[in-house]
CSV table of C-alpha atoms in Angstrom, one decimal:
chain,number,residue,atom,x,y,z
A,1,MET,CA,23.6,-28.9,42.8
A,2,SER,CA,23.8,-31.6,40.2
A,3,HIS,CA,26.1,-31.6,37.2
A,4,TRP,CA,25.4,-35.1,35.8
A,5,PHE,CA,25.1,-35.5,32.1
A,6,LYS,CA,24.2,-38.5,29.9
A,7,LEU,CA,25.9,-38.8,26.6
A,8,ARG,CA,24.3,-41.1,24.0
A,9,THR,CA,27.0,-43.1,22.3
A,10,ARG,CA,27.6,-45.9,19.9
A,11,LEU,CA,29.5,-47.9,22.5
A,12,THR,CA,28.2,-51.5,22.2
A,13,ASP,CA,31.1,-53.7,23.2
A,14,LYS,CA,31.6,-54.2,26.9
A,15,GLU,CA,35.0,-55.9,26.5
A,16,SER,CA,36.3,-53.0,24.3
A,17,ILE,CA,35.2,-50.5,26.9
A,18,ILE,CA,37.2,-52.4,29.6
A,19,ALA,CA,40.2,-52.9,27.2
A,20,ALA,CA,40.3,-49.2,26.3
A,21,ALA,CA,40.3,-48.2,29.9
A,22,ASN,CA,43.0,-50.7,30.7
A,23,ASN,CA,45.1,-49.4,27.7
A,24,LEU,CA,44.9,-45.9,29.1
A,25,GLY,CA,46.0,-47.1,32.6
A,26,TYR,CA,42.6,-47.2,34.3
A,27,THR,CA,40.4,-50.0,35.7
A,28,VAL,CA,36.7,-50.5,35.2
A,29,LYS,CA,34.5,-51.7,38.1
A,30,GLN,CA,31.2,-53.5,37.6
A,31,HIS,CA,28.0,-52.3,39.3
A,32,ALA,CA,29.6,-49.4,41.1
A,33,GLU,CA,29.0,-45.9,42.1
A,34,CYS,CA,30.3,-43.2,39.8
A,35,ARG,CA,31.7,-40.2,41.7
A,36,GLY,CA,31.0,-36.5,40.8
A,37,TYR,CA,30.9,-33.0,42.2
A,38,ASN,CA,30.8,-32.5,45.9
A,39,GLY,CA,30.8,-36.2,46.7
A,40,ASN,CA,27.6,-36.9,44.7
A,41,ARG,CA,27.4,-40.4,43.4
A,42,THR,CA,25.2,-42.3,41.0
A,43,GLN,CA,24.9,-46.1,40.4
A,44,CYS,CA,26.2,-47.3,37.1
A,45,ASP,CA,26.6,-50.7,35.3
A,46,MET,CA,30.3,-50.0,34.9
A,47,VAL,CA,32.6,-47.3,36.2
A,48,LEU,CA,35.9,-46.2,34.8
A,49,LEU,CA,37.8,-45.2,37.9
A,50,LEU,CA,39.8,-42.0,37.5
A,51,PRO,CA,42.3,-40.3,39.9
A,52,GLY,CA,40.7,-37.6,42.0
A,53,GLU,CA,37.0,-37.3,42.9
A,54,TYR,CA,35.3,-37.9,39.5
A,55,ASP,CA,34.7,-41.0,37.4
A,56,LEU,CA,33.2,-42.0,34.1
A,57,GLY,CA,30.1,-44.2,34.3
A,58,PHE,CA,28.4,-46.5,31.7
A,59,ASN,CA,24.8,-47.7,31.7
A,60,PHE,CA,23.6,-50.3,29.2
A,61,ASN,CA,20.4,-49.3,27.4
A,62,PRO,CA,18.6,-52.5,26.4
A,63,GLU,CA,16.4,-50.7,23.9
A,64,THR,CA,19.4,-49.3,21.8
A,65,ARG,CA,21.8,-52.0,22.9
A,66,GLU,CA,24.3,-49.3,23.6
A,67,TYR,CA,26.1,-48.0,26.6
A,68,GLU,CA,25.2,-44.4,27.7
A,69,ILE,CA,28.0,-42.5,29.4
A,70,VAL,CA,27.1,-40.9,32.7
A,71,ALA,CA,29.5,-38.3,34.1
A,72,ASP,CA,29.8,-35.1,36.0
A,73,PHE,CA,31.8,-32.9,33.6
A,74,TRP,CA,32.1,-30.0,36.1
A,75,GLN,CA,35.4,-28.1,35.7
A,76,ASP,CA,38.0,-30.2,33.9
A,77,HIS,CA,38.3,-33.2,36.2
A,78,ILE,CA,37.5,-35.8,33.6
A,79,SER,CA,39.0,-34.1,30.6
A,80,ARG,CA,42.3,-33.8,32.5
A,81,TYR,CA,42.7,-37.6,32.1
A,82,LEU,CA,40.5,-38.5,29.0
A,83,GLY,CA,40.4,-35.3,26.9
A,84,ASN,CA,42.6,-33.5,24.4
A,85,LYS,CA,43.1,-30.0,25.7
A,86,GLU,CA,43.8,-28.4,22.3
A,87,GLN,CA,40.7,-29.9,20.8
A,88,ILE,CA,38.5,-28.8,23.7
A,89,ARG,CA,39.8,-25.2,23.7
A,90,LYS,CA,39.2,-25.1,19.9
A,91,LEU,CA,35.6,-26.2,20.3
A,92,GLU,CA,35.1,-23.7,23.1
A,93,ARG,CA,36.4,-20.9,20.9
A,94,GLU,CA,34.0,-22.0,18.2
A,95,GLY,CA,31.1,-21.9,20.6
A,96,ALA,CA,30.4,-25.7,20.4
A,97,ASP,CA,27.3,-27.0,22.2
A,98,GLU,CA,27.6,-28.7,25.6
A,99,ASN,CA,27.1,-32.2,24.2
A,100,THR,CA,30.0,-31.7,21.7
A,101,LEU,CA,32.2,-30.3,24.4
A,102,ASN,CA,31.5,-33.2,26.8
A,103,THR,CA,32.2,-35.7,24.0
A,104,ALA,CA,35.5,-34.0,23.4
A,105,LYS,CA,36.3,-34.2,27.1
A,106,ILE,CA,36.5,-38.0,26.8
A,107,GLY,CA,38.0,-38.0,23.3
A,108,LYS,CA,41.1,-40.1,24.3
A,109,PHE,CA,38.8,-42.8,25.7
A,110,LEU,CA,36.5,-42.8,22.7
A,111,GLN,CA,39.5,-43.0,20.4
A,112,GLU,CA,40.9,-46.0,22.3
A,113,TYR,CA,37.5,-47.7,22.4
A,114,ASN,CA,37.2,-47.4,18.6
A,115,LEU,CA,40.7,-48.8,18.2
A,116,MET,CA,39.8,-51.8,20.4
A,117,VAL,CA,36.7,-52.5,18.3
A,118,ALA,CA,38.8,-52.2,15.1
A,119,GLU,CA,41.6,-54.4,16.4
A,120,ASN,CA,39.1,-57.0,17.6
A,121,LEU,CA,37.5,-57.1,14.2
A,122,LEU,CA,40.8,-57.4,12.4
A,123,THR,CA,42.0,-60.2,14.7
A,124,SER,CA,38.7,-62.1,14.3
A,125,GLN,CA,39.2,-62.0,10.6
A,126,GLY,CA,42.7,-63.3,10.9
A,127,LEU,CA,44.3,-60.1,9.6
A,128,LEU,CA,47.7,-58.8,10.8
A,129,TYR,CA,48.1,-55.1,11.5
A,130,THR,CA,50.5,-52.7,13.0
A,131,ARG,CA,49.6,-49.7,15.1
A,132,HIS,CA,51.4,-46.3,14.7
A,133,GLU,CA,50.9,-43.0,16.4
A,134,THR,CA,51.7,-39.8,14.5
A,135,GLU,CA,53.2,-36.7,16.1
A,136,ASP,CA,49.8,-35.1,16.5
A,137,GLY,CA,48.4,-38.1,18.4
A,138,THR,CA,46.5,-39.7,15.5
A,139,ILE,CA,46.6,-43.4,15.6
A,140,VAL,CA,46.9,-45.4,12.4
A,141,LEU,CA,46.2,-49.1,11.9
A,142,GLU,CA,48.1,-50.5,9.0
A,143,VAL,CA,46.6,-53.7,7.8
A,144,GLU,CA,48.9,-56.3,6.1
A,145,GLY,CA,47.9,-58.3,3.0
A,146,VAL,CA,44.8,-56.2,2.1
């Protein structure tokens, strides 16, 4: 039985994907097999290697110039490492659709990716910034001299 899903994203920067994974303590392997339920595997352009038996894969779509996420979201294997439990439970109570839930299951990764893109943009423009995390986990970039 297959549980593989593809999530359309706005991930366009390969280096920010790798940096986000590294910042969260994970590595990304190029042209590797992504692991899923019951030992099933699928080939991906990049794979964020997670503990256990499941990974998060990325395939570049040349038409959209974006990376699609390929993952087996069965149970909570991926969300255990990349999701926010409170947000996921809230969405489940609200009856959110599967795509919204699967996106939430990788919410920590998506947040870190967006931060990497923003930090790269600020740095490329010569701007200085500080990064703060609030009690609820929100990350704030405070830009100096703007």
